XYZ file of C-alpha atoms in Angstrom:
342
model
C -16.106 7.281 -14.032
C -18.032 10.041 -15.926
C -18.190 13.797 -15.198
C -21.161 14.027 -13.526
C -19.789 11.856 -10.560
C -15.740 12.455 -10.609
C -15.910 15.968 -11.444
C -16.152 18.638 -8.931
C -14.128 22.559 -8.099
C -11.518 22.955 -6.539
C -11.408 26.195 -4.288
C -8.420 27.908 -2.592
C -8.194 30.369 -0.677
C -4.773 31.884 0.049
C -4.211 35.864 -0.182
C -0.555 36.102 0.058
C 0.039 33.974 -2.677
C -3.134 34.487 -5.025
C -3.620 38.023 -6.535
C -6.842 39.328 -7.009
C -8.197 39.030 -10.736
C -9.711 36.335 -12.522
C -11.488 33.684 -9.870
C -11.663 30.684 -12.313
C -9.043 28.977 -13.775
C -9.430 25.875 -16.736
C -7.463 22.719 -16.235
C -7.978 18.960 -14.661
C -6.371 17.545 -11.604
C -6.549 14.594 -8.750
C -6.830 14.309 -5.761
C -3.630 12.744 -5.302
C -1.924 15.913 -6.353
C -2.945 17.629 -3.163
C 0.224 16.473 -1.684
C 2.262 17.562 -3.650
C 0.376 21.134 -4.041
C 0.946 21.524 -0.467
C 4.575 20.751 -0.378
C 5.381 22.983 -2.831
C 3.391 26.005 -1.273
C 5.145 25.222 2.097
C 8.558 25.039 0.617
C 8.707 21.866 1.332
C 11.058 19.050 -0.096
C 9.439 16.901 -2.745
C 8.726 13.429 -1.883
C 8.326 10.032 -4.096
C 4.433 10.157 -4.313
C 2.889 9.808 -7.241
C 0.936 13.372 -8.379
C 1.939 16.663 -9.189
C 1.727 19.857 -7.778
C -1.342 22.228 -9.274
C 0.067 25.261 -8.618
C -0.153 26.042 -12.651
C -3.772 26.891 -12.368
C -3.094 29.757 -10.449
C 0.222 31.450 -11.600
C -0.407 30.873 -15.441
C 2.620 28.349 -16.422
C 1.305 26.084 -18.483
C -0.630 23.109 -17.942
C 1.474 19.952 -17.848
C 0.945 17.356 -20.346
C 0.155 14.568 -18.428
C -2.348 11.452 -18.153
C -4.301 10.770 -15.417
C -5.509 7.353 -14.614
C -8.102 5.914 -12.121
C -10.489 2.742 -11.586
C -13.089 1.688 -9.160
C -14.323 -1.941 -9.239
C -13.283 -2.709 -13.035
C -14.786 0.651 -13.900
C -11.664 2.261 -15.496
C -10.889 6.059 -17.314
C -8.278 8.053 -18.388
C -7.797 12.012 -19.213
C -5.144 13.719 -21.306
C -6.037 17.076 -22.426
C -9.796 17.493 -23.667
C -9.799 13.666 -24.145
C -11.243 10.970 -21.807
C -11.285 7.599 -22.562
C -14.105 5.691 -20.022
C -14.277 1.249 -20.369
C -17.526 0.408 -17.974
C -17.550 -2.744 -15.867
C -17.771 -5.689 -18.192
C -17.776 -4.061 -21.023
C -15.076 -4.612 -23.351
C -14.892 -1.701 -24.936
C -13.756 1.675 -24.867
C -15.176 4.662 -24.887
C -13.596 8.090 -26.336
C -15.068 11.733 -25.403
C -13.740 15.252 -26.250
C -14.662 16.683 -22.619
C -14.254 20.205 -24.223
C -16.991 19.794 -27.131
C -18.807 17.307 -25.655
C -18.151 17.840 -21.357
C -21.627 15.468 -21.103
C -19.873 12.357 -22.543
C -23.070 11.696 -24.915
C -21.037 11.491 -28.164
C -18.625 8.571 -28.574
C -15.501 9.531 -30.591
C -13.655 5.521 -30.633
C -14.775 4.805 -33.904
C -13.907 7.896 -35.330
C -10.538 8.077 -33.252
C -8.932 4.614 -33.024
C -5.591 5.298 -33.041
C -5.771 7.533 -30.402
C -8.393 5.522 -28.517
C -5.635 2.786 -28.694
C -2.585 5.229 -27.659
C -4.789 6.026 -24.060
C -5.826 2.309 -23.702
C -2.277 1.109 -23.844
C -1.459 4.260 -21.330
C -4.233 2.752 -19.174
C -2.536 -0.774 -18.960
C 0.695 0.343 -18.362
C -0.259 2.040 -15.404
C -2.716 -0.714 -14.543
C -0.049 -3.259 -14.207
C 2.315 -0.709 -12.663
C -0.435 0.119 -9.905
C -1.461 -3.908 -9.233
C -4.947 -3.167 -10.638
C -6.823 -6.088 -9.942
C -9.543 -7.124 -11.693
C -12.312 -7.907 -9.624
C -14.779 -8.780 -12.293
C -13.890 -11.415 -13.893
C -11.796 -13.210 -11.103
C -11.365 -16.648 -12.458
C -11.147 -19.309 -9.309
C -9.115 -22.612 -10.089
C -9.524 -25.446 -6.940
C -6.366 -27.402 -6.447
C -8.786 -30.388 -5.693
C -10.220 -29.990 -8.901
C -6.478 -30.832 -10.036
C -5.530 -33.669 -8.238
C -5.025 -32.143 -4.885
C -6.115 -34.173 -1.587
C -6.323 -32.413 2.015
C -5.335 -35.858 3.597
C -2.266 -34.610 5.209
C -0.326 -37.369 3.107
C -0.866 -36.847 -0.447
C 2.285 -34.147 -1.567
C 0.509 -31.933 -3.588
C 2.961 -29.334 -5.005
C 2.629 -30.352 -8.774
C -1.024 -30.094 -8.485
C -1.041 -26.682 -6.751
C 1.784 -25.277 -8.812
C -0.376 -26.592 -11.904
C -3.487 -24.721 -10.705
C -0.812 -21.316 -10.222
C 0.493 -21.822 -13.551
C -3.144 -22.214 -15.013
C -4.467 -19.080 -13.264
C -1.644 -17.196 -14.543
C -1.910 -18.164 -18.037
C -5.564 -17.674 -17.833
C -4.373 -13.399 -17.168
C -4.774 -14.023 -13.299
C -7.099 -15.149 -10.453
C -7.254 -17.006 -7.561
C -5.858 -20.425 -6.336
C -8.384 -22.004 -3.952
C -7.204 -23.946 -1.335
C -10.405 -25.462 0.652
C -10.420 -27.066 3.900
C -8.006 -29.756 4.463
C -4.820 -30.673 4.868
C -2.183 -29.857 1.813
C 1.289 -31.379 2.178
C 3.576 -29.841 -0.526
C 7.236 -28.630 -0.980
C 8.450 -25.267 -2.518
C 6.375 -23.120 -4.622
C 6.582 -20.467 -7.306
C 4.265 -17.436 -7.090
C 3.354 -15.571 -10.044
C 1.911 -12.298 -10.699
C -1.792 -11.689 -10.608
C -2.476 -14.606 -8.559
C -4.232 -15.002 -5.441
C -3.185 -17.977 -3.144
C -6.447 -18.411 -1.042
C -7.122 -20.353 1.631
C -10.632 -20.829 2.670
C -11.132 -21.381 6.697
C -9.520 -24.781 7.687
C -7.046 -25.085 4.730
C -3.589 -25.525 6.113
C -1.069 -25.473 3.636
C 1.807 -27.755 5.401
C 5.317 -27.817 4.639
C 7.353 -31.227 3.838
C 9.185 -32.089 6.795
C 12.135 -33.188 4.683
C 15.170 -31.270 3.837
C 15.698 -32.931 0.248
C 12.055 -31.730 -1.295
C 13.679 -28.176 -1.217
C 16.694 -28.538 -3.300
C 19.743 -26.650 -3.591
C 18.558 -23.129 -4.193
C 19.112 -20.052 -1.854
C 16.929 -18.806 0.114
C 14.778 -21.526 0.868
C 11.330 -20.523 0.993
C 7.711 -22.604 0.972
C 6.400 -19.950 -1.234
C 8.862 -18.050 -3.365
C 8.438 -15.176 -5.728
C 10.964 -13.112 -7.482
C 10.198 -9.878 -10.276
C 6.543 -10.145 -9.422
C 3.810 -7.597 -9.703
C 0.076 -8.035 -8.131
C 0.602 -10.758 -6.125
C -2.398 -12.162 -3.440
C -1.692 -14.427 -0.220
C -5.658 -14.211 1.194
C -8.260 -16.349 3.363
C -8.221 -17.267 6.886
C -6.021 -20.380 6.301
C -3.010 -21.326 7.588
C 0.265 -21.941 6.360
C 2.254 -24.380 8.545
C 5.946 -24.742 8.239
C 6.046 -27.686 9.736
C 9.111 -26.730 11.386
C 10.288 -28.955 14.429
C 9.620 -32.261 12.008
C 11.724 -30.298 8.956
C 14.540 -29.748 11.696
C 14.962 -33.021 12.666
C 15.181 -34.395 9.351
C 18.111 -31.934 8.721
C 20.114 -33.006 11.585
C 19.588 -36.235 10.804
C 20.715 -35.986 7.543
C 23.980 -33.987 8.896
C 24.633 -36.604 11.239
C 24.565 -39.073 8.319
C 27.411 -36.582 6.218
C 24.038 -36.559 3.537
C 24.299 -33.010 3.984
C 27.263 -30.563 4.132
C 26.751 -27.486 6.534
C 29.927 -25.555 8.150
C 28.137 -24.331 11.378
C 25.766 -27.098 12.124
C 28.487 -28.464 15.047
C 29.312 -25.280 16.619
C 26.439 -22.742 16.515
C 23.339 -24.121 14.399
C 22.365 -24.865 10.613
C 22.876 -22.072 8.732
C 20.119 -20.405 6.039
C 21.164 -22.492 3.681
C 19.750 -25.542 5.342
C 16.730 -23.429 7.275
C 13.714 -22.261 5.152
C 11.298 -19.079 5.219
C 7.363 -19.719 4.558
C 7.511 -16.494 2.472
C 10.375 -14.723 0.400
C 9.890 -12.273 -2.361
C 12.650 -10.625 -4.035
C 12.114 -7.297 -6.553
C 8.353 -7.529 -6.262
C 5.462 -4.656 -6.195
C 1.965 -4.465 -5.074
C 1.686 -7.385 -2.533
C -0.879 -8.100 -0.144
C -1.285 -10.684 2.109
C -4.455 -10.738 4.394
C -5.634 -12.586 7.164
C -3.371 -15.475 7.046
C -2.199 -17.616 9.535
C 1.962 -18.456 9.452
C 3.463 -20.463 11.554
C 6.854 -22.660 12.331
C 9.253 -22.179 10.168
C 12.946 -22.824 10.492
C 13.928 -19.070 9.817
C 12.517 -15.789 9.168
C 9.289 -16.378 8.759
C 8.239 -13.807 6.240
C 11.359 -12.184 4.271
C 10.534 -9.322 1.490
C 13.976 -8.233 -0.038
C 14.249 -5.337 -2.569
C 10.361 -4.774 -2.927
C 7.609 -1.685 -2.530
C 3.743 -1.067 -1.840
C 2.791 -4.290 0.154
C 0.166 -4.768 2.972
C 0.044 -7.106 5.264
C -3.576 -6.917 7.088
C -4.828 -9.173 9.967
C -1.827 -11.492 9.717
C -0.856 -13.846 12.535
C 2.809 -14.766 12.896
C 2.809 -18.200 15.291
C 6.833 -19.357 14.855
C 8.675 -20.556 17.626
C 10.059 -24.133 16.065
C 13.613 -23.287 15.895
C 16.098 -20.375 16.543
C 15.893 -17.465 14.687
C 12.424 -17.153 13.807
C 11.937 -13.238 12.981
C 8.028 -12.393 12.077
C 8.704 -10.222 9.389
C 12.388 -8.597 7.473
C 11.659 -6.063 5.227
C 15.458 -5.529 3.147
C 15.603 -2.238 1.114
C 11.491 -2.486 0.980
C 9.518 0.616 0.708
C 5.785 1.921 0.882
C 5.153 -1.124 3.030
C 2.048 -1.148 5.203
C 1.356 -3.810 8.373
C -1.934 -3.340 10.189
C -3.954 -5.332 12.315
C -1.564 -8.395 12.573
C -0.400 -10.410 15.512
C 3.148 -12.000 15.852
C 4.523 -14.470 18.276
């Protein structure tokens, strides 16, 4: 976070677009604004990255007024001008520096500068929360068995796990630990800075009957809708019980308990068949080294949504027609590594 270890020259070398004369120039950068540097030089077309192009420092316009923002492992900082405002990890409080007085960071200015100290702390969160920042230091962990929750298989357990989500997320984020067992439980609601985790042999399993999901569309096990920082980790599984869940429709069609317009000549439609995953208008996902498997639809449907990773996933769905891995609708910056699908 502090000069000694972040900052360092940048050299260029380029002839037929640098003149001869002065060899240093003053002014602050990152290294995400190579990119754009680059595409500018080559003529390029700009593209949605975030950074900006340096190419001030060398043809004298003037230097932009901008913030710059970083973190590494709850160790956070931000520069504007000569200022730099530094928070260490677990330390509540901020530290301000005039970089041009004092380029050492020995002398803190927060006391003598709060509203200003304030103005880049509030910078800092905005671009926190816009970036899914997570903080890793002081992850609070909330067991649903602590709550009620038993991995019998039997016990439906969706108030107590949506209890422990709503807890974590009122607590400013952290994880819901799932531990090994089984979890019956119908729909749930995902909310931002919380991890669902599932420690090796949790299995998170779907009801098998059509009436725990209501009425609303899309029907989804785990739903989430204008989210930001959201976590789906472990090496659990999340079953969607889907062949049981199936039959319990058509038995319910059969018995005119359920309306459905193509049920008799092609095959339930969405509204009756579930995902195990839907997110609409959400940022900064990741989902890692889950297990999904069986549901009645697409398994895994992001709609409307940017930066998500999914890492190390396995896909296992072959219950019932129609069973696409993964649909990614008007999604962007979206990043699948490592996974299996089946």
């Amino acid at each position: 976070m502090h000069e000694g270890g972040i900052n360092t020259s940048f050299i260029i070398q380029w002839p037929a677009g640098i003149k001869p004369g002065k060899g240093f120039h003053e002014g602050y950068g990152h290294v995400m604004d190579l990119l754009p540097t680059s595409l500018e030089l080559a003529g390029a077309a700009p593209l949605d990255v975030p950074g900006e192009s340096l190419s001030h420092l060398w043809t004298g316009k003037k230097n932009p007024d901008r913030k710059i923002f970083w973190e590494h492992e709850d160790n956070k900082a931000v520069r504007w001008k000569e200022w730099k405002l530094v928070q260490e990890l677990e330390d509540e409080s901020w530290a301000l520096y005039n970089l041009n007085e004092d380029p050492s960071e020995i002398h803190d200015l927060a006391a003598q500068k709060p509203a200003l100290a304030a103005e880049l702390s509030k910078a800092y969160d905005v671009w926190a929360s816009q970036m899914g920042v997570r903080k890793v230091a002081k992850v609070k962990d909330i067991l649903v068995t602590s709550l009620g929750a038993k991995g019998d298989g039997v016990t439906y357990n969706t108030k107590f796990i949506q209890d422990a989500i709503e807890q974590v997320s009122a607590n400013g984020g952290g994880r819901v630990v799932i531990p090994e067992g089984r979890y019956l439980t119908a729909s749930l609601t995902l909310r931002s800075n919380v991890d669902i985790h599932l420690q090796k042999g949790a299995i998170l399993i779907a009801s098998p009957l059509r009436k725990d999901y209501g009425d609303d569309f899309p029907i989804s096990l785990l739903k989430g809708k204008d989210l930001n920082n959201v976590w789906i980790t472990g090496s659990g599984t999340i079953d969607g019980n889907g062949r049981e869940l199936m039959r319990d429709l058509f038995k319910n069609l059969e018995a005119g308990l359920i309306s459905d317009p193509e049920w008799k000549t092609k095959r339930p439609t969405e509204k009756n068949r579930g995902h195990l995953l839907w997110m609409n208008n959400c940022t900064n996902v990741h989902v890692r080294s889950v297990t999904f498997k069986d549901a009645t639809s697409w398994v895994l449907k992001l709609q409307n949504s940017r930066n998500m990773e999914f890492d190390s996933i396995k896909v296992e769905s072959m219950a019932y027609w129609n069973n696409d891995g993964i649909d990614l609708d008007n999604c962007s910056y979206v990043k699948v590594t490592n996974s299996h699908f089946k």
